[in-house]
CSV table of C-alpha atoms in Angstrom, one decimal:
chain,number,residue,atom,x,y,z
A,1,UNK,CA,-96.6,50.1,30.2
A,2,UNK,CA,-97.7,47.1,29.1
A,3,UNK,CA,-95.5,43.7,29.7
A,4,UNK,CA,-93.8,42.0,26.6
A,5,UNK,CA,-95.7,38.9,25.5
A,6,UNK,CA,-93.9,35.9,25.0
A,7,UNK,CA,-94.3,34.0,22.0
A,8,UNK,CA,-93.3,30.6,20.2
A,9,UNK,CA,-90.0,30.9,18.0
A,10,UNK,CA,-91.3,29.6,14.4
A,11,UNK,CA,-88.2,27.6,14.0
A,12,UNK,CA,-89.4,24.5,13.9
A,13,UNK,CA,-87.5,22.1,15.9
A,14,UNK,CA,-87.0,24.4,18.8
A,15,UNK,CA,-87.2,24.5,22.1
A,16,UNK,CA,-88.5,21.2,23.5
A,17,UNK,CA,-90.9,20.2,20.3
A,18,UNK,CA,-89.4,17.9,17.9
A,19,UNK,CA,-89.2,18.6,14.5
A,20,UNK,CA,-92.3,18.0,13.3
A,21,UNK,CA,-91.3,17.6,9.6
A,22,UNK,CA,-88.0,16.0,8.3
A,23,UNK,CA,-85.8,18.9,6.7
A,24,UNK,CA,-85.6,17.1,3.7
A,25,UNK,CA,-87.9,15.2,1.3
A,26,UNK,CA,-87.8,13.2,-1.9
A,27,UNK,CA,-88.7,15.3,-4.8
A,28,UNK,CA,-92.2,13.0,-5.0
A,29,UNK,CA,-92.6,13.7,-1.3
A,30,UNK,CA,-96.3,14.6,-1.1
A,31,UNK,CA,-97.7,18.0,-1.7
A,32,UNK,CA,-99.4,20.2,1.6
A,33,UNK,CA,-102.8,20.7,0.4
A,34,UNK,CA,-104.0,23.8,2.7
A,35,UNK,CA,-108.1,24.1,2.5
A,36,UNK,CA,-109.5,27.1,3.6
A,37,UNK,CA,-113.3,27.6,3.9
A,38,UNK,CA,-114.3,30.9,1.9
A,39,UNK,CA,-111.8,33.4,0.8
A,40,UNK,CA,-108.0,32.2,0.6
A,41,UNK,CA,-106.9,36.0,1.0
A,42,UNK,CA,-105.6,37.3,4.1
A,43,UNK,CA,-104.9,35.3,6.9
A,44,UNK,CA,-105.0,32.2,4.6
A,45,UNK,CA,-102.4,33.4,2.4
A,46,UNK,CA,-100.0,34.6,5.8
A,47,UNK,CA,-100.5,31.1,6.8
A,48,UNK,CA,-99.6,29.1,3.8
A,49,UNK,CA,-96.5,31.7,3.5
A,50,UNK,CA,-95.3,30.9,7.1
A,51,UNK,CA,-95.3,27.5,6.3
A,52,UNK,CA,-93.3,28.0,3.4
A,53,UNK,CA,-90.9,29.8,4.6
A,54,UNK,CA,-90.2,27.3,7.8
A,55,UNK,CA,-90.6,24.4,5.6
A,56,UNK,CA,-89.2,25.2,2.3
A,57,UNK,CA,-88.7,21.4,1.5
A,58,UNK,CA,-92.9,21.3,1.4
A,59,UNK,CA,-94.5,22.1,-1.7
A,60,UNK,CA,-97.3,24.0,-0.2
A,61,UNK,CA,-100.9,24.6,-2.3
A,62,UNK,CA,-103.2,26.9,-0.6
A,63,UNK,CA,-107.1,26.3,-2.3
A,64,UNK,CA,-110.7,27.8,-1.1
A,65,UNK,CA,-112.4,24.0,-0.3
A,66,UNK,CA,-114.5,25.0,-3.6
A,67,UNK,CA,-111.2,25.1,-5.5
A,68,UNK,CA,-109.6,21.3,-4.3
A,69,UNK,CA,-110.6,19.0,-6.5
A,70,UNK,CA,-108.2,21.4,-9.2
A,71,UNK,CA,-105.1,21.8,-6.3
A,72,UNK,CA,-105.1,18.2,-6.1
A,73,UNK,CA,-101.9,16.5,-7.8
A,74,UNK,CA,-102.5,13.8,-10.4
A,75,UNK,CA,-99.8,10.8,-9.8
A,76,UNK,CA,-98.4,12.2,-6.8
A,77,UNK,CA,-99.3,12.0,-3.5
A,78,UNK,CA,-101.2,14.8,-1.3
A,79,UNK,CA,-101.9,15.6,2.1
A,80,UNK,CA,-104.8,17.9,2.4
A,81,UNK,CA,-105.2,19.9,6.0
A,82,UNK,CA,-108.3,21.6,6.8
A,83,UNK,CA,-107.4,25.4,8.0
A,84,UNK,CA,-110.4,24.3,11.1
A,85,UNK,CA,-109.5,24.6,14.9
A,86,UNK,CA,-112.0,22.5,14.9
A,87,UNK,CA,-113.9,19.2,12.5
A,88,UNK,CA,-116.5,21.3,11.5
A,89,UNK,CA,-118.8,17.1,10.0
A,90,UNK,CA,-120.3,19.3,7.4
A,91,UNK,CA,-116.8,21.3,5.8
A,92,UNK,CA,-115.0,17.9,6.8
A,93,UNK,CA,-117.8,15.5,4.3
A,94,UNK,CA,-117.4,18.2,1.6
A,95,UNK,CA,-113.5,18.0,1.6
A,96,UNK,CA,-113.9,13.7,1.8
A,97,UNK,CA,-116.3,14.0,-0.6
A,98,UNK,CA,-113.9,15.8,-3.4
A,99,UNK,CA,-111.3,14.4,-3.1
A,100,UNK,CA,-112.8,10.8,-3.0
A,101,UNK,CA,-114.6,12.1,-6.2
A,102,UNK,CA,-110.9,13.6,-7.7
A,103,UNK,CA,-109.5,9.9,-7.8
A,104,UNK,CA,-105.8,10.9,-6.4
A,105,UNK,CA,-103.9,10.0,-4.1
A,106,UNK,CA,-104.5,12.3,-1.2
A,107,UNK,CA,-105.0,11.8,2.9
A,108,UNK,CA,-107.1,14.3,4.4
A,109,UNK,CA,-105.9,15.1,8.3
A,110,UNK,CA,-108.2,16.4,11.0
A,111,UNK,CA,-108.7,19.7,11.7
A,112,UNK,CA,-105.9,21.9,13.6
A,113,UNK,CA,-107.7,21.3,17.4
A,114,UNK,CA,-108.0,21.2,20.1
A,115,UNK,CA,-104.2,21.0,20.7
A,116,UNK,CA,-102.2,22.7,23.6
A,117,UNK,CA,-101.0,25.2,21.0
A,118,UNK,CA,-104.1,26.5,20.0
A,119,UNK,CA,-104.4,27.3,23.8
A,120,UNK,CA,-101.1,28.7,23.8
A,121,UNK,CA,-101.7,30.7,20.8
A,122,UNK,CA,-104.6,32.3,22.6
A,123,UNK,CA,-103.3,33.1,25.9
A,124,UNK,CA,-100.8,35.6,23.6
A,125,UNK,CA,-103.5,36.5,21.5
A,126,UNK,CA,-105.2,37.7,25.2
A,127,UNK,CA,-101.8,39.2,26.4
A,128,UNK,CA,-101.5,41.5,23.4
A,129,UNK,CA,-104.6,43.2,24.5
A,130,UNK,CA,-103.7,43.5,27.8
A,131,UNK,CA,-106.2,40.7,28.7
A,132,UNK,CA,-104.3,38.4,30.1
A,133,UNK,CA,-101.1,37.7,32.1
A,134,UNK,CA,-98.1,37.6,29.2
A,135,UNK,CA,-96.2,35.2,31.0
A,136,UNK,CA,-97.7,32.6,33.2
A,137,UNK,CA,-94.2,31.2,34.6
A,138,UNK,CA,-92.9,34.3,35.8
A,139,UNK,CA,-96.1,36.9,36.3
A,140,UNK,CA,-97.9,34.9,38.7
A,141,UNK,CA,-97.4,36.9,41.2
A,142,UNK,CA,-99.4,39.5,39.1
A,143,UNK,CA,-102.9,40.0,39.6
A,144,UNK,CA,-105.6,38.8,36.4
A,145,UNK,CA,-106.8,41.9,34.1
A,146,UNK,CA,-109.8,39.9,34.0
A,147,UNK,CA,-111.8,37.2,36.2
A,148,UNK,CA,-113.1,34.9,33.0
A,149,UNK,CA,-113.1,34.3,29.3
A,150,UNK,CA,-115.1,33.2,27.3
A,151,UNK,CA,-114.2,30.7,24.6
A,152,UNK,CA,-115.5,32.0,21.5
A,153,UNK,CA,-116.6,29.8,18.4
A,154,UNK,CA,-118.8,29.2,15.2
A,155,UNK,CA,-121.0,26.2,14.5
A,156,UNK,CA,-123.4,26.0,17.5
A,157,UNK,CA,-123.4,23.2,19.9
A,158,UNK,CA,-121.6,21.4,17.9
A,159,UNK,CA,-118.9,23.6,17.7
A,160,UNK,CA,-119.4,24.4,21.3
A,161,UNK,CA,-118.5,20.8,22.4
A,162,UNK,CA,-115.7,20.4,19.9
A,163,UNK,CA,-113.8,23.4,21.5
A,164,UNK,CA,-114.6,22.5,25.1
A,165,UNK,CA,-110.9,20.5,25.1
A,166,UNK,CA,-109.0,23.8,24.0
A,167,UNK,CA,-111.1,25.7,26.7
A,168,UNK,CA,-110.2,23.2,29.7
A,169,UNK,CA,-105.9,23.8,28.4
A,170,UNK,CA,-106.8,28.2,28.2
A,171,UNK,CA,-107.9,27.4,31.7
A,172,UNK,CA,-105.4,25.6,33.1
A,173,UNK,CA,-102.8,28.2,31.6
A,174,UNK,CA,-104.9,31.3,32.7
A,175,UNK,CA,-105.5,30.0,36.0
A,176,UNK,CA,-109.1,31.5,35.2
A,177,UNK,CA,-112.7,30.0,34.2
A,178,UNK,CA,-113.0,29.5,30.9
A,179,UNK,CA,-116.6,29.0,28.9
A,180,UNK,CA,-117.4,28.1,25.7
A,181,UNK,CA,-119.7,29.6,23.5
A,182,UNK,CA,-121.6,30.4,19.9
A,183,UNK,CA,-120.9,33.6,18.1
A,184,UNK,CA,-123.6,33.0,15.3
A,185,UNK,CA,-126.1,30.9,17.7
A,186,UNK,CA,-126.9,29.3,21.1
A,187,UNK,CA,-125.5,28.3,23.1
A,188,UNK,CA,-124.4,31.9,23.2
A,189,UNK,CA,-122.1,34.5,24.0
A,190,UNK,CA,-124.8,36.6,26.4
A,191,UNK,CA,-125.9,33.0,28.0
A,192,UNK,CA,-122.0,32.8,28.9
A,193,UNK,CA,-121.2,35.8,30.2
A,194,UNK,CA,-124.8,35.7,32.4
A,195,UNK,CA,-123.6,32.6,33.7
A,196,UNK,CA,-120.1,33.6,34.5
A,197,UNK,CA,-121.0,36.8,36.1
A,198,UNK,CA,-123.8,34.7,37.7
A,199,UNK,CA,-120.8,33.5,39.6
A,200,UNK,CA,-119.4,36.7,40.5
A,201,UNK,CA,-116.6,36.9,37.5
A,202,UNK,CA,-117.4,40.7,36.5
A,203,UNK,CA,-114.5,41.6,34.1
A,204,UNK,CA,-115.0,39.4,31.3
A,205,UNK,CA,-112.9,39.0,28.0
A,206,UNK,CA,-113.7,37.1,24.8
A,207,UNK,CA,-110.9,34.7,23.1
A,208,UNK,CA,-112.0,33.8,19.2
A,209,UNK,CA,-111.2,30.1,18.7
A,210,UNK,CA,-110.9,31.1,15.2
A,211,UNK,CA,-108.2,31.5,12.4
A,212,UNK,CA,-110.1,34.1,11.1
A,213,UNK,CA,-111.7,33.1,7.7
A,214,UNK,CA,-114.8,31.3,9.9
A,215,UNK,CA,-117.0,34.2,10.4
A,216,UNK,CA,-117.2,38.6,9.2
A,217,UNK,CA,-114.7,40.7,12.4
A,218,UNK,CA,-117.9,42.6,12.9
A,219,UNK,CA,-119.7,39.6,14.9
A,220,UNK,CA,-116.9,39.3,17.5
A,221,UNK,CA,-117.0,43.1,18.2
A,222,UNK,CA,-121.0,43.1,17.9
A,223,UNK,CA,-120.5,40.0,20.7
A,224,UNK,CA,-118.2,41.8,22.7
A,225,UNK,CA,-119.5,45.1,23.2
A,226,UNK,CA,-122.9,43.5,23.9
A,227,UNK,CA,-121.3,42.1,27.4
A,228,UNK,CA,-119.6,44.7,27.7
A,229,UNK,CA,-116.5,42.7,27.4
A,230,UNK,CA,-112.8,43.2,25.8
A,231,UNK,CA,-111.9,40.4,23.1
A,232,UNK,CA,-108.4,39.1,21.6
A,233,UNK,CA,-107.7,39.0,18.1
A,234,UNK,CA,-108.5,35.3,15.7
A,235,UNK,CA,-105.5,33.3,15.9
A,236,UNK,CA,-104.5,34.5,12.6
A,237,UNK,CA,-101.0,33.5,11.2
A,238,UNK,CA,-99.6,33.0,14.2
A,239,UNK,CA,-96.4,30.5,14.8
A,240,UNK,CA,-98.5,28.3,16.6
A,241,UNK,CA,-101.2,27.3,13.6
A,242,UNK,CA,-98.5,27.1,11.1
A,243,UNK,CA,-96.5,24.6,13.1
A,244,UNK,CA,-100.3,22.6,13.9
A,245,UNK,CA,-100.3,22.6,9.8
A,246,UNK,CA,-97.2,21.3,9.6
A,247,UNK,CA,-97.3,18.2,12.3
A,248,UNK,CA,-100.6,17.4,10.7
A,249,UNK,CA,-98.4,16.8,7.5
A,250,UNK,CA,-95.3,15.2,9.5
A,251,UNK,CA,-97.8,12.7,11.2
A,252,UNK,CA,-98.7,11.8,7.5
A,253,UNK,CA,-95.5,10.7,6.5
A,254,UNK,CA,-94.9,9.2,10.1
A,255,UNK,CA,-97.9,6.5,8.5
């Protein structure tokens, strides 16, 4: 029987997390510009309809990055927020680059990560395949399904070393190492699990650093049956990446 995973209430303002936007804005308040690399169909659309529904004082635009320029308001403010876990320089200059070039008056955050809710986000995404402790409060009396994961990403070394901050928080919630890696390029997925089994972790399981638009499903599970590892589902619309979305907009209007 597998143990009920715990997850984030989307109410925002719950719990101990402040509310990260006001519940109510000025009818010029600035529009939430989401920009998705790719495809705005799937997850994207969950996302931007998450938001929407916890926020329905936003106006909310959802736009492929090739799209912006058009999604951009004229004579109204904007906030535009990368759907990235993490700054991706060549996806970040093309979104700088349009909307400098659009003339309006939009703010472009940073991307999503690394944040301790993307960590959280994966540690459920682990625990609904039975890859991870659900609950790391009250289970820890209950022995890992797995001796190391493997932080997996898009982008290269660059990407690598931009996610290494999100790795170090999975850890420290796991209680388990934690390595980074390339899906599409070295430093790889093989190279990490070599290295972790190297050091005597044998049960591996691979945790997508990714929303889900970044890269085709088939290279995760190419990726994870080559190590013969099990892997978590992208972060998808989860609570977690909607409420990142929405505190990159609150800290907007906090400037």
């Amino acid at each position: 029987m597998s143990l009920p995973v715990r997850e984030r209430s989307r109410r925002p303002g719950g719990g101990r997390h402040r509310r990260p936007v006001p519940t109510s804005l000025p009818p010029d308040a600035p529009v939430l510009v989401l920009a998705a690399p790719g495809d705005v169909s799937g997850v994207a659309t969950e996302i931007a309809g998450v938001v929407r529904v916890d926020h329905p004082q936003i106006e909310v635009r959802l736009t492929p990055i090739t799209e912006l320029a058009e999604s951009l308001p004229q004579g109204r403010e904007a906030v535009v927020v990368p759907l990235l876990t993490w700054d991706d320089p060549e996806v970040m200059a093309e979104i700088a680059t349009i909307v400098e070039a659009a003339g309006t008056d939009a703010v472009v955050t940073e991307a999503l990560g690394p944040h301790p809710l993307l960590a959280e986000a994966l540690h459920i995404r682990l625990a609904e395949r039975g890859l991870a402790r659900a609950d790391r409060v009250r289970l820890l009396n209950v022995s890992s399904p797995v001796d190391a994961v493997i932080l997996a990403t898009v982008g290269g070394t660059r990407a690598v070393q931009a996610v290494q901050p999100t790795a170090v928080l999975l850890a420290s919630r796991l209680t388990l190492p934690v390595v980074a890696a390339s899906l599409d390029s070295e430093p790889g997925v093989p190279m990490a699990a070599e290295r972790l089994r190297a050091a005597g972790a044998d049960r591996l399981a691979i945790a997508p650093c990714l929303i889900g638009h970044e890269a085709p499903a088939d290279l995760l599970e190419r990726a994870a049956a080559g190590i013969g590892a099990g892997h978590a589902e992208p972060l998808g619309a989860h609570g977690s990446i909607a409420e990142l979305v929405a505190r990159a907009y609150g800290s907007q209007l906090a400037t």
